């Protein structure tokens, strides 16, 4: 394993905001995960595409499974994959094996572990649609394989969010009818057109309420383009907050609070954050 002390976490977050953590570890094998027993407070990071870190000192251990990125084809559309693998690598593998299912997510900068934790999705498809089972390191540090029916999940929601477990590996089952390059390319081109990808960001800040898109509510409150410090509600996609230069944690929090307040006042809708806000 690779261990770092007093690690700058700004670079672990897609929005490039964050302080320093006492210890950061990159594990290189499943066996090494037993070291976690000896750590006190700890937190696992995927690609940091959905985490807003406070710009403060974290007296804990952050860890990454990005080196646990094995992928194996088991036949009949089944793929076994390490939680640290990127979605990009999984899609490449699916294309090689002519499997279909997740193309619509192409361009999401995520790991498999992060996607399973959040039940990431797009266009009515979510990653849990393809899960056969998930192997976790549970609260007692035992490796346990859970079949899908034993894992509660919903829209951007899983039981993992309410437990203190590490997702280590999963088996997916995809359809063997050919990978759709057109869908993947379309999804990725659409993101380039509709999302402010040239700025550090965290994707959608809020979950979409049932009655209307979060972006629409934010736009209709006149908040599109609003700037606080180095953070801005994107002009291109108002459910995105972008770092336009040295944004602070407090800048983003202020924008989030104002959005929630104004949307509640105008539409009586309580917006709920999709992102994870990690305070020291
Ligand atoms: C440009 C952009 C576009 C996006 N588009 C979409 C989209 O279309 N659909 C969508 O659903 N999301 C989207 N997102 C949000 C984000 O990519 C997803 O939520 C993704 O699932 C997060 O994956 P990650 O590896 O970056 O996780 P992180 O952001 O690193 O972590 C998110 C949470 O997962 C936990 N976690 C990570 N790995 C593990 C693990 N191995 N075990 C247990 N917990 C773990 C972390 O502790 C944290 O609480 C987008 C983000 C960006 C920046």
Short mmCIF file of N, CA, C and O and ligand atoms in Angstrom, two decimals, residues 14 43-51 65 83 105 107-111 113-115 117-122 156 165-168 191 195 197 201-204 240 274 276, ligand 1:
data_model
loop_
_atom_site.label_atom_id
_atom_site.label_comp_id
_atom_site.label_asym_id
_atom_site.label_seq_id
_atom_site.Cartn_x
_atom_site.Cartn_y
_atom_site.Cartn_z
N UNK A 14 -13.06 16.48 -7.57
CA UNK A 14 -13.28 16.96 -8.94
C UNK A 14 -13.51 18.46 -9.00
O UNK A 14 -13.34 19.08 -10.03
N UNK A 43 -12.44 7.22 5.69
CA UNK A 43 -13.38 7.62 4.63
C UNK A 43 -12.81 7.16 3.29
O UNK A 43 -11.65 7.44 2.98
N UNK A 44 -13.64 6.46 2.50
CA UNK A 44 -13.15 5.96 1.20
C UNK A 44 -13.53 6.95 0.09
O UNK A 44 -14.63 7.49 0.07
N UNK A 45 -12.58 7.13 -0.82
CA UNK A 45 -12.79 8.05 -1.95
C UNK A 45 -12.69 7.30 -3.26
O UNK A 45 -11.81 6.45 -3.44
N UNK A 46 -13.61 7.61 -4.18
CA UNK A 46 -13.51 7.06 -5.53
C UNK A 46 -12.74 8.07 -6.38
O UNK A 46 -11.58 8.36 -6.12
N UNK A 47 -13.43 8.65 -7.36
CA UNK A 47 -12.77 9.70 -8.15
C UNK A 47 -13.08 11.09 -7.59
O UNK A 47 -12.72 12.10 -8.19
N UNK A 48 -13.79 11.14 -6.49
CA UNK A 48 -14.09 12.45 -5.88
C UNK A 48 -14.99 13.30 -6.75
O UNK A 48 -15.05 14.52 -6.60
N UNK A 49 -15.75 12.66 -7.63
CA UNK A 49 -16.59 13.45 -8.55
C UNK A 49 -17.89 13.91 -7.91
O UNK A 49 -18.65 14.64 -8.52
N UNK A 50 -18.13 13.45 -6.68
CA UNK A 50 -19.38 13.84 -6.03
C UNK A 50 -19.17 14.28 -4.59
O UNK A 50 -20.12 14.32 -3.82
N UNK A 51 -17.92 14.61 -4.24
CA UNK A 51 -17.64 14.97 -2.84
C UNK A 51 -17.15 16.41 -2.73
O UNK A 51 -16.18 16.80 -3.39
N UNK A 65 -9.30 2.90 -3.46
CA UNK A 65 -9.14 1.52 -3.98
C UNK A 65 -8.78 1.56 -5.46
O UNK A 65 -8.97 0.59 -6.17
N UNK A 83 -13.75 -2.48 -7.21
CA UNK A 83 -14.48 -1.22 -6.96
C UNK A 83 -13.68 0.02 -7.38
O UNK A 83 -14.25 1.07 -7.63
N UNK A 105 -24.11 6.15 -19.60
CA UNK A 105 -23.36 6.85 -18.56
C UNK A 105 -21.97 7.31 -19.02
O UNK A 105 -21.20 7.88 -18.25
N UNK A 107 -18.80 9.09 -19.98
CA UNK A 107 -18.39 10.48 -19.68
C UNK A 107 -18.52 10.82 -18.20
O UNK A 107 -18.01 11.84 -17.76
N UNK A 108 -19.18 9.96 -17.41
CA UNK A 108 -19.26 10.23 -15.97
C UNK A 108 -17.90 9.85 -15.35
O UNK A 108 -17.45 8.72 -15.48
N UNK A 109 -17.25 10.81 -14.69
CA UNK A 109 -15.90 10.55 -14.17
C UNK A 109 -15.94 9.83 -12.83
O UNK A 109 -15.70 10.42 -11.78
N UNK A 110 -16.28 8.53 -12.84
CA UNK A 110 -16.55 7.84 -11.57
C UNK A 110 -15.85 6.49 -11.51
O UNK A 110 -15.45 5.93 -12.52
N UNK A 111 -15.74 5.97 -10.27
CA UNK A 111 -15.31 4.58 -10.09
C UNK A 111 -16.55 3.71 -9.92
O UNK A 111 -17.63 4.21 -9.59
N UNK A 113 -17.01 1.64 -7.46
CA UNK A 113 -17.40 1.72 -6.04
C UNK A 113 -18.26 2.94 -5.76
O UNK A 113 -19.31 2.85 -5.11
N UNK A 114 -17.83 4.09 -6.28
CA UNK A 114 -18.59 5.33 -6.08
C UNK A 114 -19.96 5.25 -6.73
O UNK A 114 -20.97 5.70 -6.18
N UNK A 115 -20.02 4.62 -7.90
CA UNK A 115 -21.31 4.51 -8.60
C UNK A 115 -22.26 3.58 -7.86
O UNK A 115 -23.47 3.83 -7.80
N UNK A 117 -22.20 3.00 -4.62
CA UNK A 117 -22.59 3.70 -3.38
C UNK A 117 -23.74 4.67 -3.65
O UNK A 117 -24.68 4.78 -2.87
N UNK A 118 -23.65 5.40 -4.78
CA UNK A 118 -24.64 6.45 -5.08
C UNK A 118 -25.82 5.90 -5.89
O UNK A 118 -26.78 6.60 -6.13
N UNK A 119 -25.71 4.68 -6.40
CA UNK A 119 -26.62 4.16 -7.42
C UNK A 119 -26.73 5.18 -8.57
O UNK A 119 -27.82 5.67 -8.90
N UNK A 120 -25.57 5.46 -9.16
CA UNK A 120 -25.48 6.45 -10.24
C UNK A 120 -26.30 5.99 -11.43
O UNK A 120 -26.51 4.79 -11.65
N UNK A 121 -26.78 6.94 -12.20
CA UNK A 121 -27.57 6.59 -13.37
C UNK A 121 -27.84 7.78 -14.26
O UNK A 121 -27.45 8.91 -13.96
N UNK A 122 -28.52 7.49 -15.35
CA UNK A 122 -28.92 8.55 -16.29
C UNK A 122 -30.00 7.95 -17.18
O UNK A 122 -30.01 6.74 -17.42
N UNK A 156 -30.73 7.27 -6.79
CA UNK A 156 -29.50 7.83 -6.20
C UNK A 156 -29.40 7.49 -4.70
O UNK A 156 -28.96 8.30 -3.90
N UNK A 165 -19.44 0.81 5.40
CA UNK A 165 -18.83 -0.33 4.72
C UNK A 165 -18.02 0.15 3.52
O UNK A 165 -18.20 1.26 3.05
N UNK A 166 -17.13 -0.74 3.06
CA UNK A 166 -16.35 -0.43 1.85
C UNK A 166 -16.75 -1.42 0.77
O UNK A 166 -16.75 -2.64 0.99
N UNK A 167 -17.12 -0.88 -0.38
CA UNK A 167 -17.45 -1.75 -1.52
C UNK A 167 -16.13 -2.17 -2.16
O UNK A 167 -15.30 -1.32 -2.49
N UNK A 168 -15.94 -3.48 -2.30
CA UNK A 168 -14.64 -3.98 -2.72
C UNK A 168 -14.69 -4.49 -4.16
O UNK A 168 -13.74 -4.31 -4.94
N UNK A 191 -23.00 15.54 -22.89
CA UNK A 191 -22.40 16.12 -21.67
C UNK A 191 -21.53 17.31 -22.04
O UNK A 191 -21.58 18.35 -21.40
N UNK A 195 -22.99 20.47 -20.29
CA UNK A 195 -22.42 20.59 -18.95
C UNK A 195 -21.14 21.42 -19.01
O UNK A 195 -20.38 21.32 -19.98
N UNK A 197 -18.02 21.40 -18.52
CA UNK A 197 -16.94 20.47 -18.17
C UNK A 197 -15.56 21.12 -18.18
O UNK A 197 -14.59 20.53 -17.69
N UNK A 201 -16.03 20.79 -11.23
CA UNK A 201 -17.43 20.75 -10.79
C UNK A 201 -17.71 19.40 -10.14
O UNK A 201 -16.83 18.53 -10.13
N UNK A 202 -18.93 19.22 -9.65
CA UNK A 202 -19.30 17.94 -9.00
C UNK A 202 -20.51 17.30 -9.68
O UNK A 202 -21.23 16.53 -9.05
N UNK A 203 -20.75 17.62 -10.92
CA UNK A 203 -21.97 17.11 -11.55
C UNK A 203 -23.17 17.80 -10.93
O UNK A 203 -23.06 18.92 -10.39
N UNK A 204 -24.32 17.14 -10.95
CA UNK A 204 -25.53 17.76 -10.39
C UNK A 204 -25.41 17.88 -8.88
O UNK A 204 -25.09 16.91 -8.20
N UNK A 240 -25.41 22.72 -11.75
CA UNK A 240 -23.97 22.55 -11.54
C UNK A 240 -23.43 23.81 -10.86
O UNK A 240 -23.80 24.92 -11.25
N UNK A 274 -27.51 15.93 -3.89
CA UNK A 274 -27.05 14.63 -4.40
C UNK A 274 -25.58 14.44 -3.99
O UNK A 274 -25.13 13.32 -3.77
N UNK A 276 -22.06 14.57 -1.78
CA UNK A 276 -21.69 14.27 -0.40
C UNK A 276 -20.90 15.47 0.13
O UNK A 276 -19.93 15.89 -0.51
C1 LIG B 1 -19.15 15.97 -14.89
C2 LIG B 1 -19.93 15.04 -14.00
C3 LIG B 1 -21.02 14.35 -14.52
C4 LIG B 1 -21.76 13.48 -13.71
N1 LIG B 1 -22.81 12.81 -14.25
C5 LIG B 1 -23.52 11.96 -13.49
C6 LIG B 1 -24.61 11.21 -14.04
O1 LIG B 1 -24.94 11.32 -15.22
N2 LIG B 1 -25.28 10.38 -13.21
C7 LIG B 1 -24.95 10.22 -11.90
O2 LIG B 1 -25.59 9.43 -11.20
N3 LIG B 1 -23.92 10.90 -11.35
C8 LIG B 1 -23.19 11.76 -12.10
N4 LIG B 1 -22.15 12.46 -11.55
C9 LIG B 1 -21.85 12.31 -10.12
C10 LIG B 1 -20.79 11.24 -9.77
O3 LIG B 1 -19.93 10.97 -10.85
C11 LIG B 1 -21.44 9.95 -9.30
O4 LIG B 1 -22.17 10.17 -8.12
C12 LIG B 1 -20.44 8.82 -9.03
O5 LIG B 1 -21.17 7.70 -8.65
C13 LIG B 1 -19.40 9.13 -7.96
O6 LIG B 1 -18.33 8.24 -8.16
P1 LIG B 1 -16.89 8.50 -7.57
O7 LIG B 1 -16.07 7.31 -7.80
O8 LIG B 1 -16.33 9.80 -8.05
O9 LIG B 1 -17.23 8.61 -6.01
P2 LIG B 1 -16.76 9.75 -5.02
O10 LIG B 1 -17.30 11.06 -5.46
O11 LIG B 1 -15.31 9.66 -4.77
O12 LIG B 1 -17.53 9.29 -3.70
C14 LIG B 1 -18.93 9.44 -3.59
C15 LIG B 1 -19.37 8.68 -2.33
O13 LIG B 1 -19.16 7.31 -2.55
C16 LIG B 1 -18.40 6.75 -1.49
N5 LIG B 1 -17.56 5.70 -2.07
C17 LIG B 1 -16.70 5.81 -3.12
N6 LIG B 1 -16.12 4.62 -3.35
C18 LIG B 1 -16.61 3.75 -2.42
C19 LIG B 1 -16.37 2.38 -2.11
N7 LIG B 1 -15.49 1.64 -2.80
N8 LIG B 1 -17.05 1.85 -1.08
C20 LIG B 1 -17.93 2.57 -0.34
N9 LIG B 1 -18.20 3.86 -0.59
C21 LIG B 1 -17.55 4.44 -1.62
C22 LIG B 1 -17.57 7.92 -0.95
O14 LIG B 1 -17.19 7.68 0.40
C23 LIG B 1 -18.56 9.05 -1.08
O15 LIG B 1 -19.39 9.08 0.04
C24 LIG B 1 -21.39 13.32 -12.35
C25 LIG B 1 -20.29 14.00 -11.82
C26 LIG B 1 -19.55 14.85 -12.64
C27 LIG B 1 -18.38 15.59 -12.07
#
